[in-house]
């Protein structure tokens, strides 16, 4: 027998088998159970031959974890982490290590899903509710949502909200102050253009005097640092029935009057500098706050307080929970994945420091800025703005280049502005020596005063006029005052984490969401300073490591999708949809086809599809599905024919949201192309395709890829995500760019969909690492096993529950829909009862009532082991027996373990137990739970009560103390 060589031994990459749940023997056995000789035979019988790839992906073989880490380190070393004074909405910050290690680097937090199932999400719901409270306090508004994708998007959403709610002024004009951040202006302009909103950028006072506008956007302080009292402008606007958004700096709000006090109707901004690394652009949580009156128009997710069955306080996602799925193209926004994890980090930062600590940080930044200004004046360089919080702009004329050169030579980035100006924004990491270094850089002299010596000249808040100084308190709630010792902070975070089910506890079988392994190796680079510490507008020669990583990732994703070009800008699937549809619109316009605005969307589509189409200015026309769940080709042909003159696109998900590989996809693409339309394939289900079929090769023109589904970025409890788009060569010229840091190879006049050029760049190494670890063959195997696992579940469940849709050969794709409607009809047990009963069994429920009401959609992914698949199937089968018992009268029709699920520890430990079934059945319906039991912290949450009594702030202090005691 020949022994392996040293080379073989050293290059044995076992990651693929760590990522994939079932072993090779188990895969073989599972295929046999399904009636196939091999896994390949199952795949051949499941995936239509016509769409199969002919050529394998051109990707290297799998690599070891150590070699991938080494490679990423070498990329990281090519990035240069300068001290950044660039500002423009991004500032350096200290992430408290206790938060970095226990939240950002903790799978208990980062692998959780969006809290659609509130009973297993009370921890992150409490943290997000506190985020809302923090934003309300700091902005002075009545209501805040639980995060937005970035400040630019938030400002654009604010514009459309103002248009919706401003019934007194129906003009189509929107005024933007010229001192807003340039990337915000660009995102707003792109959004406005397709919605026929005219944007005027300039001096807001003049523009207001001469124009009738429905809304206006101001920046506070302005992008160049000027801090002005916006209240006279807001008053002037309100007199003209113009509503006002103020984009505000969260750190400045600790010292200056809140925009709410100054009369703002909406306040938006970025919470990044509350402890979240700049990350070359993201991810960070933007915020959105508004008046109570506009709450039903507010975009994004809002957490609300409700009660559970026992009347105890319980939190839930209010309103928006199913907003897009119900309102479709009339939805207020297309936002789905937002920035939950980062919102949670910013909130913990505020809890860790507390109101006094935060104020001290802001005061220190302001004082150093004042000292800096003072020293600059002594050097004969007065800032252009006498009023400021932390940012000053200097007119240095011809000296600009010399100063920039000196800065770069000492590892410092300044903001380079037109007309010989330079901007300097200080942050919490700036210290006295830094200020002295800045003086040397600006003056070119070695001999500068000691910063401390100038401190005596500073009195009060020199940059903040009396009238703008903040008088109102903030963050008085005990939540922001009880956790200042690290021990208490640590335990509070652990207390919240323990309430939730994340992937480190159990399978999360959410159809369409692809909750798979987020390997630790993949996560490591995210917090390396060379990836985390870069400003999105840092000079290109400092970001070579990122550029190289992006280029390699581009190549990897192009191989996986069969497209010709990629844009990394969209920071969620929904934004990818928007960016892709914009590219389609621009393409049509470039050919003179301005009338092509109809977007066909099958009735089974995800809610973001029609919502994004509406955002892109398209008209949605629904295509029906047939009784097998497939797109009804006759209806498609009819509608494509009818709209042959004005067809812009079709948006289809493949494999479909019904969990099957539709045979007709190629014909569908052909029909749409014949009628002049473009094909958008929603790539959320790419986990069923990678390596075996490529949308770019079977007829599609553009797709978004949810990197937080298929490519292992964790879901973070509702974000972050990344939604880059792949496009055919003909759409490449229409990909989005950035006004400050243009994307190479694109026209600088192109659209802008996110604030940063590469979206949430710092999480891209996760996907890079995943692909490198798996290699081409590993990715193919992952896809096959994802399909195997789904078919195995469908097979095990089919005698107990009907599987709603299958393909022509009786197989499903990578997920399956379990139909509860017939059972519900017969027994009265609902899909919700089953979802909640699964919690008693230790599981997160599958996707409920999407895409079909009254069903559960199960997606196991390749990462779940046979053990876990069986445990899950056993649970669902045991639940089916409970339903039988209800039907047969062995369990009470109303008072049974399904109707009362989930059961809390308090339920079963109470001295009074008056249910007609046992405590054992309630808590330990299967023996395996004796080994490990998850206890839901609340009983079933009352949605109706929550909707009727909408309350979206932290409960009053007394009530809070009571529950805490
Ligand atoms: C998840 C999903 C989306 C939305 O993606 P986000 O990243 O959450 O914005 C769109 N379509 C389908 C089918 C999805 O499953």
Coordinates of N, CA and C in Angstrom, one line a residue, residues 537-689:
X537 N -13.1 56.3 2.3 CA -12.6 57.2 1.3 C -11.1 57.4 1.4
X538 N -10.4 56.4 2.0 CA -9.0 56.4 2.2 C -8.3 56.3 0.8
X539 N -7.2 56.9 0.6 CA -6.5 56.9 -0.7 C -6.3 55.5 -1.2
X540 N -6.4 55.3 -2.6 CA -6.3 54.0 -3.1 C -5.0 53.2 -2.8
X541 N -3.9 54.0 -2.7 CA -2.6 53.3 -2.4 C -2.5 52.8 -0.9
X542 N -3.6 53.1 -0.1 CA -3.6 52.5 1.2 C -4.6 51.3 1.3
X543 N -5.3 51.0 0.2 CA -6.3 50.0 0.3 C -6.0 48.8 -0.7
X544 N -4.7 48.6 -1.0 CA -4.4 47.6 -2.0 C -4.8 46.2 -1.6
X545 N -4.7 46.0 -0.3 CA -5.1 44.6 0.2 C -6.6 44.4 -0.1
X546 N -7.4 45.4 0.2 CA -8.8 45.3 -0.1 C -9.1 45.2 -1.6
X547 N -8.3 46.0 -2.4 CA -8.5 45.9 -3.9 C -8.2 44.5 -4.4
X548 N -7.1 43.9 -3.8 CA -6.8 42.6 -4.3 C -7.8 41.6 -3.8
X549 N -8.3 41.7 -2.6 CA -9.3 40.8 -2.1 C -10.6 40.9 -2.9
X550 N -11.0 42.2 -3.2 CA -12.2 42.4 -4.0 C -12.1 41.8 -5.4
X551 N -10.9 42.0 -6.0 CA -10.7 41.4 -7.3 C -10.8 39.9 -7.3
X552 N -10.2 39.3 -6.3 CA -10.3 37.8 -6.2 C -11.7 37.4 -6.0
X553 N -12.4 38.1 -5.1 CA -13.8 37.7 -4.8 C -14.7 37.9 -6.1
X554 N -14.4 39.0 -6.8 CA -15.1 39.2 -8.1 C -15.0 38.0 -8.9
X555 N -13.8 37.5 -9.1 CA -13.5 36.4 -9.9 C -14.3 35.2 -9.4
X556 N -14.2 34.9 -8.1 CA -14.8 33.8 -7.5 C -16.4 33.8 -7.8
X557 N -16.9 35.0 -7.6 CA -18.4 35.1 -7.7 C -18.8 35.0 -9.2
X558 N -18.0 35.5 -10.1 CA -18.3 35.4 -11.5 C -18.3 34.0 -11.9
X559 N -17.3 33.2 -11.4 CA -17.3 31.8 -11.7 C -18.5 31.1 -11.2
X560 N -19.0 31.5 -10.0 CA -20.1 30.8 -9.4 C -21.4 31.2 -10.1
X561 N -21.5 32.4 -10.8 CA -22.8 32.8 -11.3 C -22.8 32.8 -12.8
X562 N -21.6 32.8 -13.5 CA -21.6 32.8 -14.9 C -21.8 34.2 -15.5
X563 N -21.7 35.2 -14.7 CA -21.9 36.6 -15.2 C -20.5 37.2 -15.7
X564 N -20.6 38.4 -16.2 CA -19.4 39.1 -16.7 C -18.8 40.1 -15.8
X565 N -19.6 40.7 -15.0 CA -19.1 41.8 -14.1 C -19.9 41.8 -12.8
X566 N -19.3 42.3 -11.8 CA -19.9 42.3 -10.4 C -19.9 43.8 -9.9
X567 N -20.9 44.1 -9.2 CA -20.8 45.3 -8.3 C -20.9 44.9 -6.9
X568 N -20.0 45.4 -6.1 CA -20.0 45.0 -4.6 C -20.7 46.1 -3.8
X569 N -21.4 47.0 -4.5 CA -21.9 48.1 -3.7 C -23.1 47.8 -2.9
X570 N -24.1 47.0 -3.4 CA -25.4 46.9 -2.6 C -25.1 46.1 -1.3
X571 N -25.6 46.7 -0.2 CA -25.3 46.1 1.1 C -26.4 45.3 1.7
X572 N -27.3 44.8 0.8 CA -28.3 43.8 1.2 C -28.9 43.3 -0.1
X573 N -29.6 42.2 0.0 CA -30.3 41.6 -1.2 C -31.2 42.7 -1.8
X574 N -32.0 43.3 -1.0 CA -33.0 44.3 -1.5 C -32.3 45.4 -2.2
X575 N -31.1 45.8 -1.8 CA -30.4 46.9 -2.5 C -29.8 46.4 -3.8
X576 N -29.4 45.1 -3.8 CA -29.0 44.5 -5.0 C -30.1 44.5 -6.1
X577 N -31.3 44.2 -5.6 CA -32.5 44.2 -6.5 C -32.6 45.6 -7.1
X578 N -32.6 46.6 -6.2 CA -32.7 48.0 -6.6 C -31.6 48.3 -7.6
X579 N -30.4 48.0 -7.3 CA -29.2 48.3 -8.2 C -29.4 47.6 -9.5
X580 N -29.8 46.3 -9.5 CA -29.9 45.6 -10.7 C -31.0 46.1 -11.6
X581 N -32.1 46.5 -11.0 CA -33.2 47.1 -11.8 C -32.9 48.4 -12.4
X582 N -32.1 49.2 -11.6 CA -31.6 50.5 -12.1 C -30.8 50.3 -13.3
X583 N -29.9 49.3 -13.2 CA -29.0 49.0 -14.4 C -29.8 48.6 -15.6
X584 N -30.9 47.9 -15.4 CA -31.8 47.5 -16.5 C -32.4 48.8 -17.1
X585 N -32.9 49.6 -16.2 CA -33.6 50.8 -16.7 C -32.6 51.7 -17.5
X586 N -31.4 51.8 -17.0 CA -30.4 52.7 -17.7 C -30.0 52.0 -19.0
X587 N -30.0 50.7 -19.0 CA -29.7 50.0 -20.3 C -30.8 50.4 -21.3
X588 N -32.0 50.2 -20.9 CA -33.1 50.5 -21.9 C -33.1 52.0 -22.3
X589 N -32.8 52.9 -21.3 CA -32.7 54.3 -21.7 C -31.6 54.6 -22.7
X590 N -30.5 53.9 -22.5 CA -29.3 54.1 -23.4 C -29.7 53.7 -24.8
X591 N -30.7 52.9 -25.0 CA -31.1 52.4 -26.3 C -32.3 53.2 -26.8
X592 N -32.7 54.2 -26.0 CA -33.8 55.1 -26.4 C -35.2 54.5 -26.0
X593 N -35.1 53.4 -25.3 CA -36.4 52.7 -24.8 C -36.8 53.3 -23.5
X594 N -37.2 54.6 -23.5 CA -37.6 55.2 -22.2 C -38.9 54.7 -21.6
X595 N -39.7 54.1 -22.6 CA -41.0 53.7 -22.1 C -41.0 52.3 -21.5
X596 N -39.9 51.6 -21.5 CA -39.8 50.2 -20.9 C -39.8 50.3 -19.4
X597 N -41.0 50.1 -18.8 CA -41.0 50.3 -17.4 C -41.8 49.2 -16.7
X598 N -42.3 48.2 -17.4 CA -43.1 47.2 -16.8 C -42.2 46.1 -16.3
X599 N -42.5 45.7 -15.1 CA -41.7 44.6 -14.5 C -42.6 43.4 -14.1
X600 N -42.4 42.3 -14.8 CA -43.3 41.1 -14.5 C -42.7 40.4 -13.3
X601 N -43.6 40.1 -12.4 CA -43.2 39.4 -11.1 C -44.2 38.3 -10.8
X602 N -43.7 37.0 -10.7 CA -44.6 35.9 -10.4 C -45.2 36.1 -9.0
X603 N -46.4 35.6 -8.8 CA -47.1 35.8 -7.6 C -46.4 35.2 -6.4
X604 N -45.4 34.3 -6.6 CA -44.7 33.6 -5.5 C -43.5 34.4 -5.1
X605 N -43.3 35.6 -5.7 CA -42.0 36.3 -5.4 C -41.9 36.8 -3.9
X606 N -40.7 36.9 -3.5 CA -40.4 37.5 -2.2 C -40.9 39.0 -2.2
X607 N -41.3 39.5 -1.1 CA -41.9 40.8 -1.0 C -41.0 41.9 -1.4
X608 N -39.6 41.7 -1.2 CA -38.7 42.7 -1.6 C -38.8 43.0 -3.1
X609 N -39.1 42.0 -3.9 CA -39.1 42.1 -5.4 C -40.0 43.2 -5.9
X610 N -41.3 43.1 -5.6 CA -42.2 44.2 -6.0 C -41.8 45.5 -5.4
X611 N -41.4 45.5 -4.1 CA -41.0 46.7 -3.4 C -39.9 47.4 -4.1
X612 N -38.9 46.6 -4.5 CA -37.7 47.2 -5.2 C -38.1 47.7 -6.6
X613 N -39.0 46.9 -7.3 CA -39.4 47.4 -8.6 C -40.1 48.7 -8.5
X614 N -40.9 48.9 -7.5 CA -41.5 50.2 -7.3 C -40.5 51.3 -7.0
X615 N -39.5 51.0 -6.2 CA -38.4 52.0 -5.9 C -37.7 52.4 -7.2
X616 N -37.5 51.4 -8.1 CA -36.8 51.7 -9.3 C -37.6 52.4 -10.3
X617 N -38.9 52.7 -9.9 CA -39.8 53.5 -10.8 C -40.5 52.6 -11.8
X618 N -40.5 51.3 -11.5 CA -41.2 50.4 -12.5 C -42.6 50.1 -12.1
X619 N -43.4 49.6 -13.1 CA -44.8 49.2 -12.9 C -44.8 47.7 -12.8
X620 N -45.4 47.2 -11.7 CA -45.4 45.8 -11.4 C -46.6 45.1 -12.1
X621 N -46.4 44.1 -12.9 CA -47.5 43.3 -13.4 C -47.2 41.8 -12.9
X622 N -48.2 41.3 -12.3 CA -48.1 40.0 -11.7 C -48.3 38.9 -12.7
X623 N -47.5 37.8 -12.6 CA -47.7 36.6 -13.4 C -48.1 35.5 -12.5
X624 N -49.1 34.8 -12.9 CA -49.7 33.8 -12.0 C -48.8 32.5 -12.0
X625 N -49.0 31.7 -11.0 CA -48.4 30.4 -10.9 C -49.4 29.3 -11.1
X626 N -49.0 28.2 -11.7 CA -50.0 27.1 -11.9 C -50.1 26.3 -10.7
X627 N -50.9 25.2 -10.8 CA -51.3 24.5 -9.6 C -50.0 23.7 -9.0
X628 N -49.0 23.5 -9.9 CA -47.8 22.9 -9.4 C -46.8 23.9 -8.8
X629 N -47.2 25.1 -8.8 CA -46.4 26.1 -8.2 C -45.4 26.8 -9.1
X630 N -45.4 26.3 -10.4 CA -44.5 26.9 -11.4 C -45.1 28.2 -12.0
X631 N -44.2 29.0 -12.5 CA -44.7 30.2 -13.2 C -45.6 29.7 -14.4
X632 N -46.8 30.2 -14.5 CA -47.7 29.8 -15.5 C -47.2 30.4 -16.9
X633 N -46.7 29.5 -17.7 CA -46.0 30.0 -18.9 C -47.0 30.6 -19.9
X634 N -48.3 30.1 -19.9 CA -49.3 30.8 -20.7 C -49.5 32.2 -20.3
X635 N -49.7 32.4 -19.0 CA -49.9 33.7 -18.5 C -48.7 34.6 -18.8
X636 N -47.5 34.0 -18.6 CA -46.3 34.8 -18.9 C -46.2 35.3 -20.3
X637 N -46.5 34.3 -21.2 CA -46.5 34.7 -22.7 C -47.5 35.8 -23.0
X638 N -48.7 35.6 -22.4 CA -49.8 36.6 -22.6 C -49.3 38.0 -22.2
X639 N -48.7 38.0 -21.0 CA -48.4 39.3 -20.4 C -47.2 39.9 -21.1
X640 N -46.2 39.1 -21.5 CA -45.0 39.6 -22.2 C -45.5 40.2 -23.5
X641 N -46.4 39.4 -24.2 CA -47.0 39.9 -25.5 C -47.7 41.2 -25.3
X642 N -48.5 41.3 -24.3 CA -49.3 42.5 -24.1 C -48.4 43.7 -23.8
X643 N -47.3 43.4 -23.2 CA -46.4 44.5 -22.8 C -45.1 44.6 -23.7
X644 N -45.3 44.1 -24.9 CA -44.1 44.0 -25.8 C -43.5 45.3 -26.0
X645 N -44.3 46.4 -26.0 CA -43.7 47.7 -26.2 C -43.1 48.3 -24.9
X646 N -43.6 47.9 -23.8 CA -43.1 48.6 -22.6 C -42.5 47.7 -21.5
X647 N -42.2 46.4 -22.0 CA -41.6 45.5 -21.0 C -40.2 45.9 -20.6
X648 N -39.9 46.0 -19.4 CA -38.5 46.3 -18.9 C -37.8 45.0 -18.5
X649 N -38.5 44.2 -17.7 CA -37.8 43.1 -17.0 C -38.8 42.1 -16.4
X650 N -38.3 40.9 -16.1 CA -39.0 40.0 -15.2 C -38.1 39.8 -14.0
X651 N -38.7 39.6 -12.9 CA -37.9 39.2 -11.7 C -38.4 37.8 -11.3
X652 N -37.5 36.8 -11.4 CA -37.9 35.5 -10.9 C -36.8 35.0 -10.0
X653 N -37.2 34.2 -9.1 CA -36.3 33.5 -8.1 C -36.0 32.1 -8.7
X654 N -34.8 31.7 -8.7 CA -34.4 30.4 -9.2 C -33.4 29.7 -8.3
X655 N -33.6 28.4 -7.9 CA -34.9 27.7 -8.0 C -36.0 28.6 -7.3
X656 N -37.2 28.3 -7.7 CA -38.3 29.2 -7.3 C -38.5 29.2 -5.8
X657 N -39.2 30.2 -5.3 CA -39.5 30.3 -3.9 C -40.3 29.1 -3.4
X658 N -40.9 28.4 -4.4 CA -41.6 27.2 -4.0 C -40.7 26.0 -3.8
X659 N -39.4 26.2 -4.0 CA -38.5 25.1 -3.7 C -38.3 24.1 -4.8
X660 N -38.6 24.5 -6.0 CA -38.4 23.5 -7.1 C -37.6 24.1 -8.3
X661 N -36.9 23.2 -9.0 CA -36.2 23.6 -10.2 C -37.3 23.6 -11.3
X662 N -37.7 24.8 -11.8 CA -38.6 24.8 -12.9 C -37.9 24.5 -14.2
X663 N -38.5 23.6 -14.9 CA -38.0 23.2 -16.2 C -38.0 24.3 -17.2
X664 N -39.0 25.2 -17.0 CA -39.3 26.2 -18.1 C -38.4 27.4 -18.0
X665 N -37.4 27.5 -17.1 CA -36.7 28.7 -16.9 C -36.0 29.2 -18.2
X666 N -35.5 28.3 -19.0 CA -34.8 28.8 -20.2 C -35.8 29.4 -21.2
X667 N -36.9 28.7 -21.3 CA -38.0 29.3 -22.2 C -38.5 30.6 -21.7
X668 N -38.6 30.7 -20.3 CA -39.0 32.0 -19.7 C -38.1 33.1 -20.1
X669 N -36.8 32.8 -20.0 CA -35.8 33.9 -20.4 C -36.0 34.2 -21.8
X670 N -36.2 33.2 -22.7 CA -36.3 33.5 -24.1 C -37.5 34.4 -24.4
X671 N -38.6 34.0 -23.8 CA -39.9 34.8 -24.0 C -39.7 36.3 -23.7
X672 N -39.1 36.5 -22.5 CA -38.9 37.8 -22.0 C -37.9 38.6 -22.9
X673 N -36.9 37.9 -23.3 CA -35.9 38.6 -24.3 C -36.6 38.9 -25.6
X674 N -37.4 38.0 -26.1 CA -38.1 38.2 -27.4 C -38.9 39.5 -27.3
X675 N -39.4 39.8 -26.2 CA -40.3 41.0 -26.0 C -39.5 42.2 -25.5
X676 N -38.2 42.1 -25.6 CA -37.4 43.3 -25.3 C -37.1 43.5 -23.8
X677 N -37.5 42.5 -23.0 CA -37.2 42.6 -21.5 C -35.9 42.0 -21.1
X678 N -35.5 42.4 -19.9 CA -34.3 41.8 -19.3 C -34.7 40.8 -18.2
X679 N -33.9 39.9 -17.9 CA -34.2 38.9 -16.9 C -33.4 39.1 -15.6
X680 N -34.1 39.4 -14.5 CA -33.5 39.5 -13.2 C -33.8 38.2 -12.5
X681 N -32.7 37.5 -12.2 CA -32.9 36.3 -11.3 C -32.5 36.6 -9.9
X682 N -33.5 36.6 -9.0 CA -33.2 36.8 -7.6 C -32.4 35.6 -7.1
X683 N -31.2 36.0 -6.6 CA -30.2 35.0 -6.3 C -30.2 34.4 -4.9
X684 N -31.3 34.7 -4.2 CA -31.4 34.3 -2.8 C -31.2 32.8 -2.7
X685 N -31.6 32.0 -3.7 CA -31.6 30.6 -3.7 C -30.3 30.0 -4.3
X686 N -29.3 30.8 -4.5 CA -28.1 30.3 -5.2 C -27.5 29.1 -4.5
X687 N -27.8 28.9 -3.2 CA -27.3 27.7 -2.5 C -27.6 26.4 -3.2
X688 N -28.7 26.5 -4.1 CA -29.0 25.3 -4.8 C -28.4 25.2 -6.2
X689 N -27.6 26.2 -6.5 CA -27.0 26.3 -7.9 C -25.5 26.3 -8.0

